[in-house]
Amino acid sequence: MTTSNYIGGKAGVGQGPEVNVVDPSNGKVIRTYRSDDGQSVEAALDAAHDAFPEWSRATPAERSGILHRLAAELEAVAEDLAQAETAQTGKPIRLSREFDVPGSIDNVAFFAGAARRLDGQAAAEYSADHTSVIRRQAIGVVGSIAPWNYPLQMAVWKVLPAVAAGNTVVLKPAEITPLTTLMLAEACERAGLPAGVVNIVNGPGPSTGESLVSSRRIAMTSFTGSTAVGRHIAGLAAANGTRLHLELGGKAPFVVYDDADLEAAVRGAVAAALINTGQDCTAATRAYVHRSLFDDFVGGVANLMRRVRLGVPTDPETDQGPLVSFRQRDRVAAMVDRAVRDGARAVTGGRAPGGALAEGAYYEPTLLVNADQRSEIVQEETFGPVLVALPFDSDSEALQLANDVPFGLAASAWTRDVYRAQEAARSIEAGTVWINDHIPIISEMPHGGMKSSGYGKDMSTYSFEEYTQVKHVMSDLTGRAAKSWHTTIYGDI
Ligand code: NAD
């Protein structure tokens, strides 16, 4: 029977209902596994608790050495990881090879180094009679839940800062994309990570996921996924008083001022809207374009979108594959249909392609105009290859519209004017603001949201704020039984 979990350093098989992993480019089942039946979550929590005392007391250099070996183990199977990622998600092999896999390995390498840099304030005599020391300690067992859009990268983002800081982890990947996360666990074993430091359980969110995050045996929940599920999980964490880190949905604005480089904005918008078939929480979804450039922008984007090559994900010539599932494709199609019914117009796309691609979960790159700012297609996350373009007349209007959604994950401003760029960077409510670009991320810099996009940071040493707790140790320096401050409490008796 196919491996479905990885607990205490051993591959195992769940005893729950069967789950199919489907290639969305043709609907064929590529793997069937038996999900967790509740037992594997408990077994994984046992293993993570057993591993915590030793792992949290390992020196930073010891943890770092193992994580460097993990980066090398992943590098050795990079092509296998890319093939598996493409098979289970439908993303073009070029994206898996050039973005998902190398980005994940770089993140592992970054945290291998960062494990030795857990910073804090200098020890000192902040009170004349005491020495204060800061300890930055691991939290304990972290329960992590990841989404399906970048399965390997999201697993790495959840696991690496946690274990680099000395925590142990039980991670549940999305049920439809478990393969590369299990390969990550195998690489952890080959790298010599002690058994139980990283444990993987697979199964549906409402059963396996919920039993993990509602357990009183986890010290922290770290969740990446939709805002609706994130809010539900926040309720479960609140009931237990569990620490929480939430990376949720996005609806990124893409603001094009009248002095922008139009060609750069057009190219940037198409790349940022279509990356990962639009299933990217930071994807450009709302282009606000100064009215003087609007028609040229719309024409340019539509032309470029029409030239994007849809095809088999394993073909290196393919620019855009299917969405991750037929369910997701139908969700996106229904949202676009409702937008059109309510007055929006599809300049290009707005439908699933026919011919050979009809057997997969494909959807054409889509550019919509005439949508209302208050409508669903502008306010809600689409998570598909769909860009909405809306005109604006003044800088203040552009910034007001950019902020006029519940989300706050990412945004970009396109201008040659340094003052406009600075004002956009300051005013837009988002965890990342790009200037004259949109999408690039880097391991040294944080990723995370504001508003309904969640709170806390992935990547960078900022993520250690989530995965460590700061302890103040204050030592008396006087050696006196009667401390000077005692007189405040009971005078000089
Ligand atoms: P989702 O919320 O449906 O599922 C995410 C994970 O939660 C899956 O593993 C799922 O099994 C699990 N889950 C579902 N219900 C659960 C429950 N009741 N209890 C516990 N776990 C449960 O999201 P998705 O469709 O897999 O992924 C797409 C979403 O993820 C989008 O909203 C996207 O914006 C978001 N996302 C955010 C970031 C970020 O960094 N902010 C990154 C990637 C994806």
Tab-separated table of N, CA and C and ligand atoms in Angstrom, residues 144-150 154 157-158 172-177 203-214 223-230 232-233 236 246-251 279-282 324 327-328 331 381 383 407 409 447-449 453-454 458, ligand 1:
chain	number	residue	atom	x	y	z
A	144	SER	N	1.144	22.094	11.791
A	144	SER	CA	1.148	22.930	10.576
A	144	SER	C	0.210	22.368	9.524
A	145	ILE	N	-0.429	23.269	8.812
A	145	ILE	CA	-1.334	22.870	7.725
A	145	ILE	C	-0.971	23.675	6.491
A	146	ALA	N	-0.844	22.977	5.347
A	146	ALA	CA	-0.383	23.646	4.121
A	146	ALA	C	-1.410	23.496	2.993
A	147	PRO	N	-1.371	24.406	2.017
A	147	PRO	CA	-2.299	24.361	0.880
A	147	PRO	C	-1.694	23.616	-0.319
A	148	TRP	N	-2.471	23.546	-1.422
A	148	TRP	CA	-2.057	22.742	-2.574
A	148	TRP	C	-1.354	23.540	-3.667
A	149	ASN	N	-1.286	24.861	-3.554
A	149	ASN	CA	-0.824	25.612	-4.740
A	149	ASN	C	0.675	25.498	-5.001
A	150	TYR	N	1.480	25.511	-3.910
A	150	TYR	CA	2.924	25.262	-4.039
A	150	TYR	C	3.260	24.225	-2.967
A	154	MET	N	5.385	25.371	0.249
A	154	MET	CA	4.607	25.684	1.454
A	154	MET	C	5.030	24.773	2.612
A	157	TRP	N	8.258	26.238	3.827
A	157	TRP	CA	8.022	27.486	4.577
A	157	TRP	C	7.490	27.207	5.979
A	158	LYS	N	6.677	26.142	6.110
A	158	LYS	CA	6.125	25.816	7.426
A	158	LYS	C	7.171	25.138	8.307
A	172	LYS	N	0.366	18.671	8.052
A	172	LYS	CA	-0.607	18.054	7.151
A	172	LYS	C	-0.642	18.831	5.844
A	173	PRO	N	-0.185	18.207	4.737
A	173	PRO	CA	-0.298	18.880	3.436
A	173	PRO	C	-1.760	18.858	2.973
A	174	ALA	N	-2.046	19.576	1.878
A	174	ALA	CA	-3.381	19.489	1.286
A	174	ALA	C	-3.593	18.055	0.793
A	175	GLU	N	-4.799	17.543	0.966
A	175	GLU	CA	-5.042	16.120	0.684
A	175	GLU	C	-4.841	15.757	-0.786
A	176	ILE	N	-4.993	16.750	-1.681
A	176	ILE	CA	-4.874	16.408	-3.110
A	176	ILE	C	-3.436	16.483	-3.610
A	177	THR	N	-2.510	16.994	-2.796
A	177	THR	CA	-1.114	17.151	-3.255
A	177	THR	C	-0.109	16.703	-2.181
A	203	GLY	N	-4.482	13.556	4.974
A	203	GLY	CA	-5.910	13.290	5.074
A	203	GLY	C	-6.690	14.567	4.876
A	204	PRO	N	-8.004	14.482	4.806
A	204	PRO	CA	-8.838	15.659	4.553
A	204	PRO	C	-8.753	16.695	5.665
A	205	GLY	N	-8.967	17.957	5.275
A	205	GLY	CA	-8.895	19.043	6.245
A	205	GLY	C	-9.869	18.897	7.405
A	206	PRO	N	-11.171	18.697	7.117
A	206	PRO	CA	-12.128	18.700	8.225
A	206	PRO	C	-11.942	17.541	9.209
A	207	SER	N	-11.269	16.445	8.805
A	207	SER	CA	-11.041	15.349	9.757
A	207	SER	C	-9.598	15.388	10.264
A	208	THR	N	-8.628	15.026	9.402
A	208	THR	CA	-7.226	14.977	9.841
A	208	THR	C	-6.741	16.353	10.296
A	209	GLY	N	-7.000	17.371	9.460
A	209	GLY	CA	-6.515	18.718	9.782
A	209	GLY	C	-7.102	19.214	11.091
A	210	GLU	N	-8.400	19.020	11.223
A	210	GLU	CA	-9.063	19.551	12.415
A	210	GLU	C	-8.619	18.810	13.681
A	211	SER	N	-8.380	17.473	13.576
A	211	SER	CA	-7.940	16.785	14.793
A	211	SER	C	-6.545	17.250	15.185
A	212	LEU	N	-5.726	17.649	14.200
A	212	LEU	CA	-4.387	18.164	14.530
A	212	LEU	C	-4.482	19.533	15.215
A	213	VAL	N	-5.193	20.457	14.576
A	213	VAL	CA	-5.154	21.829	15.110
A	213	VAL	C	-6.045	22.022	16.339
A	214	SER	N	-6.958	21.077	16.593
A	214	SER	CA	-7.755	21.225	17.821
A	214	SER	C	-7.140	20.447	18.982
A	223	PHE	N	-0.798	27.923	9.940
A	223	PHE	CA	-1.721	27.564	8.854
A	223	PHE	C	-1.488	28.441	7.630
A	224	THR	N	-1.396	27.834	6.469
A	224	THR	CA	-1.451	28.567	5.205
A	224	THR	C	-2.599	28.003	4.394
A	225	GLY	N	-3.512	28.860	3.990
A	225	GLY	CA	-4.667	28.406	3.222
A	225	GLY	C	-5.668	29.536	3.081
A	226	SER	N	-6.907	29.178	2.845
A	226	SER	CA	-7.918	30.196	2.566
A	226	SER	C	-8.318	30.952	3.839
A	227	THR	N	-8.850	32.137	3.636
A	227	THR	CA	-9.265	32.964	4.767
A	227	THR	C	-10.401	32.298	5.539
A	228	ALA	N	-11.327	31.639	4.825
A	228	ALA	CA	-12.468	31.019	5.515
A	228	ALA	C	-11.990	29.918	6.460
A	229	VAL	N	-11.125	29.035	5.962
A	229	VAL	CA	-10.632	27.946	6.825
A	229	VAL	C	-9.740	28.531	7.924
A	230	GLY	N	-8.957	29.558	7.588
A	230	GLY	CA	-8.097	30.188	8.587
A	230	GLY	C	-8.900	30.734	9.757
A	232	HIS	N	-11.810	29.661	10.757
A	232	HIS	CA	-12.335	28.516	11.507
A	232	HIS	C	-11.249	27.977	12.442
A	233	ILE	N	-10.038	27.847	11.898
A	233	ILE	CA	-8.920	27.324	12.690
A	233	ILE	C	-8.567	28.282	13.831
A	236	LEU	N	-10.643	27.426	16.702
A	236	LEU	CA	-10.185	26.218	17.407
A	236	LEU	C	-8.970	26.541	18.273
A	246	LEU	N	-1.100	32.762	10.806
A	246	LEU	CA	-2.035	32.573	9.696
A	246	LEU	C	-1.543	33.256	8.425
A	247	GLU	N	-1.352	32.478	7.369
A	247	GLU	CA	-1.051	33.032	6.037
A	247	GLU	C	-2.251	32.724	5.161
A	248	LEU	N	-3.050	33.736	4.839
A	248	LEU	CA	-4.351	33.469	4.209
A	248	LEU	C	-4.419	34.010	2.780
A	249	GLY	N	-5.617	34.218	2.312
A	249	GLY	CA	-5.819	34.576	0.911
A	249	GLY	C	-5.354	35.982	0.552
A	250	GLY	N	-5.350	36.259	-0.738
A	250	GLY	CA	-4.933	37.572	-1.211
A	250	GLY	C	-5.782	38.047	-2.385
A	251	LYS	N	-5.644	39.323	-2.722
A	251	LYS	CA	-6.355	39.902	-3.876
A	251	LYS	C	-5.521	41.107	-4.302
A	279	GLN	N	-2.979	30.647	-9.441
A	279	GLN	CA	-3.219	30.068	-8.105
A	279	GLN	C	-2.059	30.436	-7.176
A	280	ASP	N	-1.876	31.701	-7.017
A	280	ASP	CA	-0.794	32.239	-6.209
A	280	ASP	C	-1.424	33.323	-5.346
A	281	CYS	N	-1.174	33.242	-4.033
A	281	CYS	CA	-1.854	34.176	-3.130
A	281	CYS	C	-1.417	35.616	-3.365
A	282	THR	N	-0.253	35.823	-4.024
A	282	THR	CA	0.197	37.194	-4.305
A	282	THR	C	-0.062	37.600	-5.761
A	324	VAL	N	-5.491	23.238	-10.528
A	324	VAL	CA	-5.086	22.079	-9.737
A	324	VAL	C	-6.130	20.966	-9.764
A	327	ARG	N	-12.578	20.856	-9.707
A	327	ARG	CA	-13.366	21.637	-8.749
A	327	ARG	C	-12.914	23.098	-8.758
A	328	GLN	N	-11.587	23.303	-8.731
A	328	GLN	CA	-11.063	24.678	-8.720
A	328	GLN	C	-11.367	25.367	-10.051
A	331	ARG	N	-14.917	26.412	-10.075
A	331	ARG	CA	-15.117	27.540	-9.154
A	331	ARG	C	-14.753	28.857	-9.846
A	381	GLU	N	-11.328	36.443	-3.540
A	381	GLU	CA	-10.202	35.750	-4.162
A	381	GLU	C	-10.708	34.832	-5.278
A	383	PHE	N	-8.332	32.974	-7.501
A	383	PHE	CA	-7.367	31.868	-7.525
A	383	PHE	C	-7.423	31.105	-8.857
A	407	PHE	N	-8.622	42.018	1.797
A	407	PHE	CA	-7.312	41.376	1.862
A	407	PHE	C	-6.161	42.387	1.910
A	409	LEU	N	-2.335	41.210	1.271
A	409	LEU	CA	-1.140	40.354	1.227
A	409	LEU	C	-0.013	40.974	0.398
A	447	HIS	N	7.527	37.209	4.209
A	447	HIS	CA	6.290	37.132	3.445
A	447	HIS	C	5.158	36.945	4.442
A	448	GLY	N	4.132	37.771	4.326
A	448	GLY	CA	2.990	37.625	5.228
A	448	GLY	C	1.993	38.724	4.976
A	449	GLY	N	0.823	38.609	5.600
A	449	GLY	CA	-0.264	39.507	5.245
A	449	GLY	C	-0.685	40.479	6.324
A	453	SER	N	-5.766	38.803	5.188
A	453	SER	CA	-4.713	37.912	4.665
A	453	SER	C	-3.883	37.287	5.785
A	454	GLY	N	-4.226	37.580	7.039
A	454	GLY	CA	-3.563	36.901	8.151
A	454	GLY	C	-2.515	37.737	8.834
A	458	ASP	N	6.313	34.300	7.117
A	458	ASP	CA	7.079	33.163	6.620
A	458	ASP	C	8.393	33.709	6.076
B	1	NAD	P1	-7.885	25.616	2.016
B	1	NAD	O1	-8.072	26.624	3.082
B	1	NAD	O2	-9.073	24.995	1.412
B	1	NAD	O3	-7.007	24.407	2.564
B	1	NAD	C1	-5.741	24.636	3.127
B	1	NAD	C2	-5.403	23.472	4.037
B	1	NAD	O4	-6.328	23.463	5.113
B	1	NAD	C3	-5.496	22.099	3.373
B	1	NAD	O5	-4.454	21.276	3.855
B	1	NAD	C4	-6.834	21.593	3.866
B	1	NAD	O6	-6.911	20.186	3.920
B	1	NAD	C5	-6.870	22.175	5.267
B	1	NAD	N1	-8.200	22.303	5.856
B	1	NAD	C6	-9.385	22.512	5.231
B	1	NAD	N2	-10.393	22.548	6.136
B	1	NAD	C7	-9.821	22.373	7.363
B	1	NAD	C8	-10.330	22.316	8.693
B	1	NAD	N3	-11.631	22.441	8.947
B	1	NAD	N4	-9.458	22.130	9.699
B	1	NAD	C9	-8.146	22.006	9.466
B	1	NAD	N5	-7.605	22.029	8.222
B	1	NAD	C10	-8.435	22.217	7.188
B	1	NAD	O7	-6.941	26.302	0.950
B	1	NAD	P2	-6.435	25.684	-0.423
B	1	NAD	O8	-7.603	25.722	-1.342
B	1	NAD	O9	-5.707	24.413	-0.188
B	1	NAD	O10	-5.322	26.755	-0.872
B	1	NAD	C11	-5.633	27.925	-1.477
B	1	NAD	C12	-5.700	29.055	-0.468
B	1	NAD	O11	-4.447	29.185	0.224
B	1	NAD	C13	-5.933	30.392	-1.098
B	1	NAD	O12	-6.873	31.112	-0.342
B	1	NAD	C14	-4.564	31.079	-1.024
B	1	NAD	O13	-4.599	32.462	-1.060
B	1	NAD	C15	-4.046	30.556	0.248
B	1	NAD	N6	-2.591	30.679	0.296
B	1	NAD	C16	-2.039	31.680	1.063
B	1	NAD	C17	-0.661	31.853	1.105
B	1	NAD	C18	-0.043	32.933	1.937
B	1	NAD	O14	1.169	32.917	2.101
B	1	NAD	N7	-0.803	33.877	2.474
B	1	NAD	C19	0.171	30.998	0.373
B	1	NAD	C20	-0.421	29.999	-0.397
B	1	NAD	C21	-1.808	29.840	-0.420
